[in-house]
XYZ file of N, CA and C in Angstrom:
858
model
N -8.671 15.453 23.618
C -9.677 14.739 22.840
C -9.142 13.370 22.454
N -9.892 12.328 22.715
C -9.468 10.984 22.351
C -9.562 10.802 20.843
N -8.610 10.047 20.285
C -8.593 9.800 18.861
C -8.824 8.320 18.571
N -9.642 7.684 19.386
C -9.960 6.289 19.131
C -10.631 6.162 17.771
N -10.208 5.149 17.024
C -10.768 4.923 15.691
C -11.824 3.839 15.791
N -13.045 4.189 15.436
C -14.159 3.249 15.515
C -14.789 3.120 14.134
N -14.579 1.969 13.516
C -15.132 1.701 12.196
C -16.260 0.680 12.281
N -16.917 0.637 13.412
C -18.022 -0.311 13.609
C -19.081 -0.144 12.523
N -19.565 -1.270 11.997
C -20.602 -1.238 10.990
C -20.113 -1.016 9.580
N -18.823 -0.771 9.415
C -18.287 -0.526 8.075
C -17.645 -1.791 7.518
N -17.684 -1.894 6.208
C -17.144 -3.055 5.507
C -15.936 -2.609 4.686
N -14.840 -3.338 4.827
C -13.591 -2.988 4.146
C -13.113 -4.157 3.299
N -12.537 -3.835 2.154
C -11.852 -4.808 1.305
C -10.392 -4.402 1.213
N -9.498 -5.364 1.423
C -8.059 -5.133 1.319
C -7.507 -6.101 0.287
N -6.971 -5.576 -0.815
C -6.369 -6.467 -1.805
C -4.970 -6.857 -1.342
N -4.576 -8.088 -1.684
C -3.295 -8.589 -1.178
C -3.288 -8.629 0.332
N -4.435 -8.951 0.936
C -4.594 -8.807 2.380
C -4.283 -10.031 3.198
N -3.580 -11.004 2.630
C -3.351 -12.254 3.350
C -1.985 -12.353 4.008
N -1.083 -11.426 3.699
C 0.242 -11.456 4.318
C 0.888 -10.080 4.198
N 2.042 -9.920 4.838
C 2.815 -8.691 4.717
C 2.053 -7.454 5.127
N 2.250 -6.379 4.380
C 1.571 -5.118 4.671
C 0.064 -5.299 4.629
N -0.415 -6.075 3.658
C -1.858 -6.287 3.553
C -2.445 -6.887 4.813
N -1.757 -7.876 5.388
C -2.244 -8.481 6.633
C -2.207 -7.473 7.772
N -1.203 -6.598 7.787
C -1.162 -5.552 8.804
C -2.330 -4.598 8.686
N -2.704 -4.267 7.448
C -3.867 -3.413 7.224
C -5.136 -4.112 7.702
N -5.260 -5.390 7.374
C -6.439 -6.145 7.799
C -6.542 -6.169 9.319
N -5.444 -6.437 10.009
C -5.470 -6.478 11.478
C -5.897 -5.143 12.065
N -5.394 -4.051 11.499
C -5.740 -2.727 12.034
C -7.215 -2.410 11.816
N -7.737 -2.747 10.656
C -9.150 -2.484 10.397
C -10.041 -3.360 11.277
N -9.633 -4.602 11.490
C -10.380 -5.462 12.417
C -10.353 -4.879 13.830
N -9.182 -4.380 14.243
C -9.065 -3.797 15.585
C -9.968 -2.581 15.746
N -10.219 -1.884 14.626
C -11.120 -0.726 14.656
C -12.577 -1.139 14.503
N -12.819 -2.465 14.516
C -14.165 -3.046 14.538
C -14.868 -3.052 13.183
N -14.106 -2.899 12.092
C -14.697 -3.043 10.764
C -14.858 -4.522 10.426
N -15.786 -4.809 9.519
C -15.854 -6.127 8.897
C -14.899 -6.096 7.705
N -13.979 -7.054 7.636
C -12.903 -6.973 6.653
C -12.896 -8.206 5.753
N -12.717 -7.945 4.464
C -12.562 -9.007 3.471
C -11.165 -8.879 2.883
N -10.363 -9.920 3.026
C -9.023 -9.957 2.451
C -9.100 -10.650 1.102
N -8.707 -9.948 0.049
C -8.747 -10.503 -1.304
C -7.325 -10.813 -1.769
N -7.142 -11.975 -2.353
C -5.830 -12.362 -2.852
C -5.987 -13.557 -3.776
N -4.938 -13.842 -4.528
C -4.997 -14.997 -5.421
C -4.982 -16.310 -4.647
N -4.265 -16.317 -3.531
C -4.122 -17.543 -2.745
C -4.638 -17.314 -1.337
N -5.238 -18.306 -0.720
C -5.717 -18.140 0.656
C -4.553 -17.999 1.618
N -4.776 -17.393 2.778
C -3.694 -17.248 3.764
C -3.326 -18.597 4.360
N -2.065 -18.714 4.792
C -1.651 -19.943 5.471
C -2.432 -20.137 6.760
N -2.776 -19.030 7.393
C -3.653 -19.057 8.559
C -4.526 -17.809 8.507
N -5.739 -17.855 9.028
C -6.626 -16.688 8.952
C -5.989 -15.454 9.592
N -6.251 -14.288 8.994
C -5.763 -13.030 9.558
C -6.750 -12.601 10.637
N -6.239 -12.462 11.869
C -7.097 -12.289 13.035
C -6.664 -11.087 13.845
N -7.615 -10.407 14.461
C -7.330 -9.300 15.369
C -7.068 -9.832 16.773
N -6.609 -8.938 17.653
C -6.293 -9.336 19.021
C -7.515 -9.874 19.753
N -8.707 -9.391 19.386
C -9.921 -9.846 20.066
C -10.490 -11.129 19.463
N -9.766 -11.709 18.510
C -10.203 -12.963 17.915
C -11.038 -12.824 16.664
N -11.455 -11.598 16.300
C -12.229 -11.415 15.078
C -11.350 -11.707 13.865
N -11.936 -12.342 12.859
C -11.178 -12.842 11.718
C -11.703 -12.243 10.418
N -10.794 -11.970 9.502
C -11.189 -11.457 8.190
C -11.729 -12.586 7.330
N -12.706 -12.261 6.506
C -13.163 -13.185 5.475
C -12.143 -13.187 4.342
N -12.170 -14.232 3.544
C -11.243 -14.334 2.412
C -12.025 -14.477 1.120
N -11.622 -13.723 0.108
C -12.207 -13.832 -1.227
C -11.076 -14.041 -2.235
N -11.127 -15.126 -3.015
C -10.098 -15.330 -4.044
C -10.338 -14.411 -5.231
N -9.289 -13.746 -5.699
C -9.418 -12.896 -6.879
C -8.029 -12.567 -7.412
N -7.910 -12.533 -8.725
C -6.732 -11.994 -9.398
C -7.097 -10.581 -9.816
N -6.461 -9.598 -9.205
C -6.846 -8.206 -9.442
C -6.554 -7.751 -10.866
N -5.819 -8.552 -11.630
C -5.557 -8.212 -13.032
C -6.670 -8.666 -13.962
N -7.655 -9.362 -13.435
C -8.759 -9.893 -14.234
C -10.020 -9.083 -13.946
N -10.420 -8.172 -14.836
C -11.572 -7.311 -14.555
C -12.852 -8.082 -14.256
N -13.093 -9.181 -14.964
C -14.312 -9.951 -14.707
C -14.280 -10.577 -13.319
N -13.117 -11.090 -12.920
C -12.991 -11.683 -11.589
C -13.151 -10.624 -10.503
N -12.624 -9.424 -10.751
C -12.768 -8.334 -9.782
C -14.233 -7.952 -9.626
N -14.936 -7.792 -10.744
C -16.360 -7.430 -10.685
C -17.161 -8.488 -9.940
N -16.863 -9.766 -10.199
C -17.574 -10.844 -9.512
C -17.269 -10.838 -8.018
N -16.034 -10.553 -7.662
C -15.649 -10.490 -6.247
C -16.437 -9.409 -5.523
N -16.556 -8.226 -6.115
C -17.275 -7.141 -5.443
C -18.778 -7.389 -5.430
N -19.264 -8.112 -6.424
C -20.676 -8.511 -6.373
C -20.921 -9.431 -5.174
N -19.974 -10.342 -4.918
C -20.128 -11.248 -3.769
C -20.042 -10.488 -2.457
N -19.141 -9.526 -2.389
C -19.010 -8.724 -1.170
C -20.305 -7.955 -0.900
N -20.860 -7.344 -1.938
C -22.105 -6.580 -1.773
C -23.264 -7.499 -1.384
N -23.317 -8.685 -1.998
C -24.403 -9.614 -1.679
C -24.308 -10.110 -0.240
N -23.087 -10.326 0.233
C -22.908 -10.876 1.575
C -23.030 -9.810 2.657
N -22.495 -8.621 2.411
C -22.431 -7.597 3.455
C -23.390 -6.433 3.227
N -23.887 -6.276 2.019
C -24.854 -5.226 1.747
C -24.273 -3.854 1.518
N -22.947 -3.701 1.652
C -22.342 -2.386 1.512
C -20.816 -2.532 1.355
N -20.159 -1.427 1.029
C -18.697 -1.361 1.000
C -18.299 0.061 1.351
N -17.543 0.204 2.419
C -17.178 1.536 2.910
C -15.709 1.882 2.702
N -14.849 0.873 2.666
C -13.409 1.114 2.632
C -12.769 0.147 1.641
N -11.911 0.672 0.781
C -11.063 -0.148 -0.080
C -9.621 0.250 0.141
N -8.765 -0.729 0.394
C -7.326 -0.493 0.452
C -6.682 -1.265 -0.686
N -6.164 -0.536 -1.668
C -5.477 -1.139 -2.808
C -4.026 -1.405 -2.420
N -3.781 -2.600 -1.917
C -2.449 -2.952 -1.447
C -1.718 -3.912 -2.377
N -2.419 -4.784 -3.096
C -1.756 -5.798 -3.915
C -0.810 -5.151 -4.920
N 0.380 -5.693 -5.022
C 1.354 -5.153 -5.963
C 2.721 -5.743 -5.708
N 3.710 -5.254 -6.443
C 5.076 -5.710 -6.248
C 5.787 -5.928 -7.557
N 7.033 -6.328 -7.459
C 7.848 -6.545 -8.648
C 9.083 -7.344 -8.278
N 9.591 -8.172 -9.182
C 10.925 -8.746 -8.965
C 11.989 -7.700 -9.268
N 13.181 -7.895 -8.733
C 14.302 -7.015 -9.063
C 14.793 -7.381 -10.458
N 14.780 -6.404 -11.355
C 15.204 -6.686 -12.728
C 15.658 -5.381 -13.378
N 16.911 -5.303 -13.779
C 17.403 -4.117 -14.460
C 16.733 -3.998 -15.831
N 16.654 -2.774 -16.330
C 15.969 -2.542 -17.595
C 16.578 -3.339 -18.738
N 17.910 -3.446 -18.765
C 18.561 -4.179 -19.842
C 18.203 -5.654 -19.830
N 17.767 -6.153 -18.678
C 17.397 -7.564 -18.563
C 15.890 -7.777 -18.670
N 15.153 -6.723 -18.981
C 13.686 -6.791 -19.008
C 13.177 -6.830 -20.436
N 12.035 -7.463 -20.608
C 11.338 -7.415 -21.891
C 10.166 -6.449 -21.767
N 9.682 -5.929 -22.885
C 8.495 -5.065 -22.815
C 7.309 -5.770 -22.171
N 7.186 -7.071 -22.404
C 6.072 -7.819 -21.825
C 6.173 -7.884 -20.304
N 7.385 -8.079 -19.786
C 7.572 -8.116 -18.333
C 7.250 -6.760 -17.712
N 7.717 -5.700 -18.353
C 7.434 -4.358 -17.828
C 5.937 -4.075 -17.846
N 5.268 -4.515 -18.906
C 3.826 -4.272 -19.011
C 3.066 -4.989 -17.905
N 3.511 -6.184 -17.535
C 2.834 -6.927 -16.466
C 3.015 -6.226 -15.120
N 4.188 -5.642 -14.897
C 4.407 -4.909 -13.656
C 3.498 -3.685 -13.586
N 3.398 -2.963 -14.689
C 2.516 -1.793 -14.723
C 1.059 -2.224 -14.575
N 0.699 -3.335 -15.182
C -0.666 -3.834 -15.067
C -1.030 -4.125 -13.614
N -0.127 -4.778 -12.899
C -0.406 -5.148 -11.511
C -0.436 -3.935 -10.593
N 0.471 -2.988 -10.793
C 0.653 -1.905 -9.830
C -0.077 -0.614 -10.169
N -0.626 -0.516 -11.383
C -1.361 0.694 -11.763
C -2.733 0.370 -12.357
N -2.763 -0.489 -13.361
C -4.037 -0.795 -14.015
C -4.963 -1.558 -13.073
N -4.414 -2.530 -12.336
C -5.251 -3.316 -11.421
C -5.883 -2.456 -10.329
N -5.145 -1.548 -9.665
C -5.814 -0.683 -8.694
C -6.920 0.173 -9.303
N -6.757 0.588 -10.557
C -7.827 1.322 -11.233
C -9.042 0.421 -11.437
N -8.800 -0.804 -11.888
C -9.884 -1.757 -12.082
C -10.645 -2.011 -10.784
N -9.889 -2.245 -9.706
C -10.509 -2.526 -8.412
C -11.262 -1.304 -7.898
N -10.699 -0.125 -8.079
C -11.351 1.098 -7.601
C -12.660 1.353 -8.329
N -12.686 1.071 -9.626
C -13.925 1.243 -10.377
C -15.010 0.290 -9.872
N -14.607 -0.948 -9.569
C -15.575 -1.909 -9.028
C -16.065 -1.470 -7.656
N -15.178 -0.928 -6.839
C -15.577 -0.440 -5.514
C -16.497 0.767 -5.637
N -16.182 1.651 -6.562
C -17.015 2.844 -6.730
C -18.447 2.469 -7.102
N -18.616 1.420 -7.898
C -19.951 1.002 -8.298
C -20.825 0.665 -7.096
N -20.187 0.220 -5.997
C -20.921 -0.060 -4.763
C -21.031 1.203 -3.914
N -19.911 1.902 -3.719
C -19.892 3.062 -2.837
C -20.798 4.184 -3.304
N -20.892 4.372 -4.626
C -21.663 5.495 -5.156
C -23.150 5.371 -4.859
N -23.629 4.172 -4.551
C -25.036 3.956 -4.243
C -25.363 4.237 -2.784
N -24.336 4.464 -1.973
C -24.529 4.641 -0.533
C -24.541 6.113 -0.173
N -25.437 6.542 0.691
C -25.453 7.947 1.109
C -24.129 8.404 1.715
N -23.452 7.486 2.430
C -22.203 7.848 3.095
C -20.988 7.711 2.194
N -21.166 7.209 0.972
C -20.032 7.085 0.060
C -19.023 6.074 0.536
N -17.751 6.455 0.522
C -16.714 5.530 0.950
C -15.340 6.160 0.921
N -14.341 5.353 1.268
C -12.947 5.799 1.327
C -12.080 4.783 0.605
N -11.243 5.276 -0.315
C -10.297 4.427 -1.038
C -8.884 4.876 -0.673
N -8.049 3.912 -0.336
C -6.660 4.199 0.039
C -5.737 3.400 -0.860
N -4.826 4.096 -1.523
C -3.805 3.461 -2.349
C -2.545 3.251 -1.517
N -1.962 2.068 -1.612
C -0.654 1.848 -1.005
C 0.393 2.151 -2.065
N 0.932 3.356 -1.992
C 1.966 3.783 -2.924
C 3.342 3.390 -2.432
N 4.361 3.994 -3.004
C 5.725 3.609 -2.679
C 6.680 4.759 -2.914
N 7.741 4.811 -2.103
C 8.807 5.774 -2.348
C 9.483 5.514 -3.688
N 9.323 4.308 -4.227
C 9.884 4.018 -5.551
C 9.274 4.903 -6.628
N 8.102 5.448 -6.371
C 7.470 6.344 -7.328
C 7.879 7.790 -7.167
N 8.757 8.072 -6.189
C 9.155 9.454 -5.930
C 10.634 9.701 -6.174
N 11.394 8.625 -6.491
C 12.830 8.795 -6.742
C 13.261 7.726 -7.748
N 14.468 7.851 -8.328
C 14.925 6.812 -9.249
C 14.885 5.447 -8.577
N 14.515 4.421 -9.345
C 14.378 3.077 -8.786
C 15.082 2.046 -9.658
N 16.420 2.058 -9.668
C 17.152 1.062 -10.451
C 16.760 -0.352 -10.028
N 16.500 -1.192 -10.992
C 16.089 -2.556 -10.707
C 14.595 -2.724 -10.577
N 13.870 -1.620 -10.498
C 12.403 -1.687 -10.422
C 11.792 -0.484 -11.135
N 12.288 -0.220 -12.341
C 11.892 0.991 -13.062
C 10.404 1.009 -13.384
N 9.883 -0.099 -13.909
C 8.468 -0.128 -14.264
C 7.587 -0.002 -13.026
N 8.031 -0.617 -11.932
C 7.297 -0.523 -10.663
C 7.259 0.924 -10.175
N 8.418 1.598 -10.185
C 8.463 2.988 -9.759
C 7.582 3.879 -10.614
N 7.616 3.654 -11.931
C 6.774 4.447 -12.828
C 5.298 4.200 -12.544
N 4.939 2.934 -12.282
C 3.547 2.613 -11.984
C 3.101 3.258 -10.676
N 3.958 3.243 -9.662
C 3.595 3.838 -8.377
C 3.488 5.354 -8.483
N 4.321 5.970 -9.322
C 4.167 7.410 -9.560
C 2.818 7.689 -10.211
N 2.447 6.854 -11.168
C 1.146 7.010 -11.807
C -0.001 6.767 -10.857
N 0.182 5.826 -9.927
C -0.876 5.513 -8.965
C -1.194 6.723 -8.089
N -0.165 7.443 -7.680
C -0.391 8.631 -6.845
C -1.164 9.698 -7.616
N -0.826 9.879 -8.885
C -1.557 10.838 -9.707
C -2.987 10.377 -9.943
N -3.157 9.073 -10.175
C -4.491 8.519 -10.364
C -5.366 8.794 -9.150
N -4.815 8.609 -7.964
C -5.581 8.840 -6.739
C -6.023 10.290 -6.623
N -5.147 11.217 -6.992
C -5.513 12.633 -6.915
C -6.662 12.946 -7.877
N -6.619 12.353 -9.057
C -7.676 12.594 -10.034
C -8.992 11.968 -9.582
N -8.920 10.750 -9.065
C -10.129 10.118 -8.527
C -10.744 10.982 -7.431
N -9.880 11.563 -6.584
C -10.384 12.372 -5.472
C -11.199 13.557 -5.969
N -10.839 14.079 -7.140
C -11.584 15.195 -7.720
C -12.853 14.700 -8.416
N -12.707 13.668 -9.243
C -13.845 13.197 -10.036
C -14.928 12.553 -9.177
N -14.533 11.900 -8.089
C -15.494 11.130 -7.298
C -15.954 11.849 -6.038
N -15.489 13.066 -5.850
C -15.977 13.862 -4.724
C -17.430 14.259 -4.998
N -18.220 14.555 -3.970
C -17.835 14.601 -2.552
C -18.072 13.302 -1.790
N -18.603 12.279 -2.448
C -19.038 11.096 -1.702
C -17.928 10.087 -1.448
N -16.886 10.106 -2.292
C -15.814 9.118 -2.129
C -14.498 9.862 -1.974
N -13.814 9.563 -0.874
C -12.495 10.143 -0.619
C -11.426 9.168 -1.114
N -10.333 9.706 -1.691
C -9.242 8.874 -2.201
C -7.915 9.479 -1.741
N -7.104 8.665 -1.082
C -5.813 9.111 -0.568
C -4.751 8.049 -0.821
N -3.488 8.457 -0.671
C -2.359 7.561 -0.905
C -1.410 7.571 0.284
N -0.977 6.382 0.699
C 0.150 6.260 1.619
C 1.392 5.953 0.795
N 2.373 6.828 0.845
C 3.623 6.624 0.115
C 4.581 5.907 1.064
N 4.674 4.599 0.889
C 5.313 3.738 1.884
C 6.774 3.486 1.532
N 7.612 3.526 2.555
C 9.019 3.169 2.405
C 9.241 1.693 2.691
N 10.368 1.383 3.272
C 10.725 -0.015 3.498
C 9.990 -0.570 4.718
N 9.411 -1.759 4.535
C 8.611 -2.396 5.575
C 9.171 -3.787 5.836
N 9.280 -4.138 7.106
C 9.761 -5.471 7.434
C 8.590 -6.456 7.387
N 8.658 -7.406 6.475
C 7.625 -8.423 6.329
C 8.282 -9.801 6.311
N 7.461 -10.821 6.140
C 7.994 -12.169 6.069
C 8.836 -12.405 4.819
N 8.817 -11.444 3.879
C 9.623 -11.567 2.667
C 10.867 -10.686 2.689
N 11.137 -10.022 3.797
C 12.257 -9.077 3.838
C 13.592 -9.743 3.547
N 13.740 -10.997 3.954
C 15.019 -11.673 3.731
C 15.321 -11.844 2.247
N 14.284 -11.863 1.406
C 14.512 -11.991 -0.028
C 15.132 -10.736 -0.609
N 14.939 -9.611 0.051
C 15.449 -8.332 -0.441
C 16.700 -7.876 0.297
N 16.784 -8.176 1.593
C 17.840 -7.598 2.419
C 18.751 -8.621 3.066
N 18.464 -9.918 2.921
C 19.333 -10.931 3.498
C 18.952 -11.294 4.920
N 19.938 -11.703 5.701
C 19.702 -12.180 7.066
C 19.431 -11.015 8.015
N 19.380 -11.323 9.326
C 19.071 -10.288 10.320
C 20.075 -9.141 10.275
N 21.335 -9.480 10.053
C 22.357 -8.425 9.991
C 22.109 -7.517 8.788
N 21.706 -8.110 7.659
C 21.427 -7.305 6.479
C 20.216 -6.420 6.670
N 19.172 -6.969 7.294
C 17.965 -6.178 7.552
C 18.280 -5.019 8.493
N 19.091 -5.300 9.518
C 19.472 -4.234 10.457
C 20.306 -3.165 9.754
N 21.202 -3.588 8.858
C 22.036 -2.626 8.140
C 21.188 -1.738 7.240
N 20.222 -2.327 6.572
C 19.322 -1.531 5.740
C 18.515 -0.574 6.608
N 18.057 -1.046 7.765
C 17.309 -0.187 8.673
C 18.098 1.028 9.111
N 19.410 0.865 9.250
C 20.238 1.996 9.689
C 20.362 3.075 8.626
N 19.976 2.777 7.375
C 20.004 3.822 6.354
C 18.792 4.745 6.453
N 17.805 4.350 7.250
C 16.598 5.159 7.441
C 16.834 6.102 8.625
N 16.478 7.382 8.524
C 16.707 8.291 9.645
C 16.160 7.795 10.978
N 15.001 7.126 10.990
C 14.467 6.607 12.247
C 15.126 5.300 12.673
N 16.036 4.776 11.863
C 16.883 3.671 12.290
C 16.308 2.279 12.148
N 15.194 2.134 11.459
C 14.595 0.802 11.318
C 13.613 0.804 10.167
N 13.165 -0.402 9.789
C 12.089 -0.547 8.822
C 10.750 -0.408 9.535
N 9.729 -0.042 8.790
C 8.386 0.024 9.353
C 7.849 -1.383 9.588
N 6.790 -1.479 10.363
C 6.081 -2.745 10.533
C 4.773 -2.690 9.747
N 4.258 -3.836 9.298
C 2.969 -3.829 8.595
C 1.844 -3.213 9.418
N 1.859 -3.434 10.731
C 0.788 -2.893 11.563
C 0.819 -1.371 11.615
N 2.011 -0.776 11.514
C 2.081 0.693 11.490
C 1.427 1.247 10.225
N 1.627 0.573 9.112
C 0.957 0.998 7.888
C -0.550 0.806 8.032
N -0.945 -0.306 8.631
C -2.361 -0.592 8.823
C -3.056 0.437 9.685
N -2.413 0.862 10.750
C -3.037 1.843 11.639
C -3.278 3.169 10.929
N -2.371 3.539 10.028
C -2.580 4.766 9.263
C -3.741 4.604 8.278
N -3.889 3.409 7.714
C -5.046 3.171 6.843
C -6.349 3.316 7.621
N -6.385 2.747 8.817
C -7.594 2.859 9.639
C -7.891 4.319 9.964
N -6.846 5.093 10.251
C -7.022 6.508 10.556
C -7.584 7.255 9.342
N -6.992 7.035 8.165
C -7.455 7.718 6.959
C -8.887 7.325 6.596
N -9.266 6.099 6.912
C -10.605 5.632 6.569
C -11.673 6.160 7.513
N -11.265 6.650 8.684
C -12.209 7.034 9.717
C -12.722 8.455 9.610
N -13.641 8.782 10.505
C -14.301 10.084 10.476
C -13.372 11.242 10.814
N -12.272 10.968 11.525
C -11.330 12.041 11.842
C -10.689 12.614 10.586
N -10.736 11.866 9.485
C -10.142 12.328 8.232
C -11.218 12.629 7.182
N -12.387 13.023 7.640
C -13.509 13.255 6.733
C -13.235 14.362 5.715
N -12.288 15.254 6.022
C -11.970 16.343 5.091
C -10.640 16.106 4.385
N -10.113 14.901 4.459
C -8.835 14.580 3.822
C -9.111 13.757 2.576
N -8.811 14.321 1.410
C -8.958 13.609 0.150
C -7.966 14.178 -0.852
N -7.440 13.306 -1.711
C -6.427 13.727 -2.668
C -5.066 13.938 -2.040
N -4.874 13.431 -0.824
C -3.629 13.644 -0.098
C -2.681 12.466 -0.282
N -1.376 12.753 -0.147
C -0.333 11.726 -0.153
C 0.461 11.868 1.133
N 0.457 10.804 1.945
C 1.154 10.828 3.227
C 2.392 9.953 3.138
N 3.573 10.553 3.299
C 4.829 9.805 3.254
C 5.017 9.051 4.564
N 5.214 7.738 4.447
C 5.416 6.873 5.615
C 6.717 6.124 5.388
N 7.836 6.840 5.584
C 9.128 6.262 5.208
C 10.212 6.479 6.261
N 9.824 6.842 7.470
C 10.814 6.980 8.540
C 11.790 8.108 8.353
N 11.433 9.104 7.535
C 12.342 10.223 7.288
C 13.010 10.157 5.934
N 12.735 9.110 5.172
C 13.303 8.998 3.832
C 14.631 8.271 3.821
N 15.507 8.676 2.946
C 16.808 8.032 2.796
C 17.916 9.053 3.011
N 18.911 8.654 3.728
C 20.063 9.531 3.943
C 20.791 9.726 2.617
N 21.043 10.979 2.207
C 21.684 11.218 0.916
C 23.034 10.519 0.797
N 23.263 9.865 -0.348
C 24.490 9.102 -0.548
C 25.730 9.989 -0.497
N 25.601 11.263 -0.885
C 26.788 12.116 -0.916
C 27.340 12.360 0.486
N 26.480 12.250 1.524
C 26.989 12.425 2.881
C 27.938 11.295 3.260
N 27.599 10.068 2.862
C 28.491 8.947 3.124
C 29.799 9.132 2.365
N 29.698 9.562 1.100
C 30.901 9.767 0.303
C 31.793 10.837 0.909
N 31.182 11.818 1.578
C 31.952 12.894 2.207
C 32.435 12.523 3.597
N 32.092 11.306 4.044
C 32.553 10.860 5.355
C 31.780 11.440 6.509
N 30.548 11.901 6.268
C 29.744 12.481 7.329
C 28.977 11.369 8.044
N 29.153 11.217 9.339
C 28.410 10.183 10.073
C 26.935 10.556 10.172
N 26.052 9.565 10.414
C 24.631 9.872 10.583
C 24.415 10.924 11.665
N 23.583 11.909 11.365
C 23.279 12.959 12.328
C 24.176 14.168 12.225
N 25.241 14.077 11.402
C 26.139 15.218 11.257
C 25.477 16.296 10.414
N 25.867 17.575 10.601
C 25.268 18.649 9.797
C 25.544 18.442 8.322
N 24.626 18.830 7.505
C 24.773 18.739 6.058
C 25.781 19.797 5.610
N 26.926 19.389 5.000
C 27.941 20.376 4.632
C 27.586 21.162 3.382
N 26.592 20.732 2.633
C 26.273 21.386 1.368
C 25.303 22.541 1.582
N 25.563 23.719 0.999
C 24.603 24.829 1.119
C 23.385 24.604 0.230
N 23.473 23.631 -0.686
C 22.369 23.370 -1.607
C 22.047 21.887 -1.596
N 21.538 21.355 -0.478
C 21.318 19.913 -0.391
C 20.338 19.376 -1.424
N 19.409 20.208 -1.870
C 18.411 19.704 -2.812
C 19.004 19.434 -4.182
N 20.204 19.985 -4.482
C 20.800 19.767 -5.790
C 21.918 18.749 -5.744
N 22.077 18.092 -4.602
C 23.174 17.148 -4.451
C 22.844 15.829 -5.119
N 23.799 14.896 -5.015
C 23.636 13.593 -5.657
C 22.418 12.871 -5.113
N 21.848 11.998 -5.921
C 20.654 11.263 -5.537
C 20.929 10.198 -4.502
N 19.897 9.635 -3.954
C 20.030 8.615 -2.925
C 20.202 7.244 -3.535
N 20.756 6.356 -2.740
C 20.908 4.979 -3.188
C 19.550 4.307 -3.217
N 19.325 3.492 -4.218
C 18.021 2.842 -4.369
C 17.981 1.536 -3.601
N 16.874 1.273 -2.962
C 16.638 -0.013 -2.315
C 15.236 -0.455 -2.644
N 15.040 -1.747 -2.675
C 13.683 -2.257 -2.892
C 12.853 -2.019 -1.640
N 11.560 -1.899 -1.794
C 10.685 -1.662 -0.652
C 9.556 -2.677 -0.684
N 9.761 -3.861 -0.086
C 8.758 -4.920 -0.211
C 7.467 -4.556 0.483
N 6.376 -4.670 -0.226
C 5.082 -4.433 0.388
C 4.544 -5.706 1.016
N 5.157 -6.836 0.725
C 4.712 -8.084 1.330
C 3.339 -8.492 0.871
N 2.906 -8.012 -0.290
C 1.558 -8.306 -0.727
C 1.471 -9.711 -1.310
N 0.257 -10.125 -1.587
C 0.033 -11.456 -2.152
C 0.694 -11.592 -3.512
N 0.850 -10.489 -4.228
C 1.272 -10.579 -5.610
C 2.734 -10.188 -5.850
N 3.484 -9.985 -4.774
C 4.884 -9.615 -4.981
C 5.624 -10.731 -5.685
């Protein structure tokens, strides 16, 4: 059975859709023949385009401003007449240890990565709920919400909350609106050098992933297109880990075990935690 994804006739909004992971999501949805609106605070340096030349529309919006978000979705509805897919991708955080953070800085990180997706989802629901076919909402989560995240504590806490929020939305907004989360690991974007250094540093970080590399934005985008399509009509409230196998446990390195060696511990789940790394989403708001 062919698994071609056809989103013809559907309208999608991608927040933070002008670069990084967001641009990868936009390209994948365009490739699946959806009409796509990329929302961000700043316009893209160049239009986000699919291989066939189709281009995403751009809407300026600060996702932290509820009035601006509502106005943006009003414009989308007026121009396209419908909204079928929302990808909440905008987010991010600077590296900052807790001792160097103020409560105000932490609150802004939580606002961007948890409160803003809720605000945007509510605006999307106001459109989707009027449609017989409902819609699909996809949260771009993070492995930072599933393990300790030194240097990005507020971000990790917000992403953990985002996954729970998505599960609750999936229950409250069923059966017409499906809500799912991609729990994303490290992705190579145009901002990767800010987190991992030069090519050698990026390659070294990639080797800590079981699959041996960072993900690409287009790989994340293709999964969004799949989740938004009819093949996933019975998938809601789910969290899909997209992290290349996760992180190799730090205790294996300390024990001198090379990659791929058998785990010497009879209780690996109780062993030392993994080393923390930032996971750039490459969004407009990082």
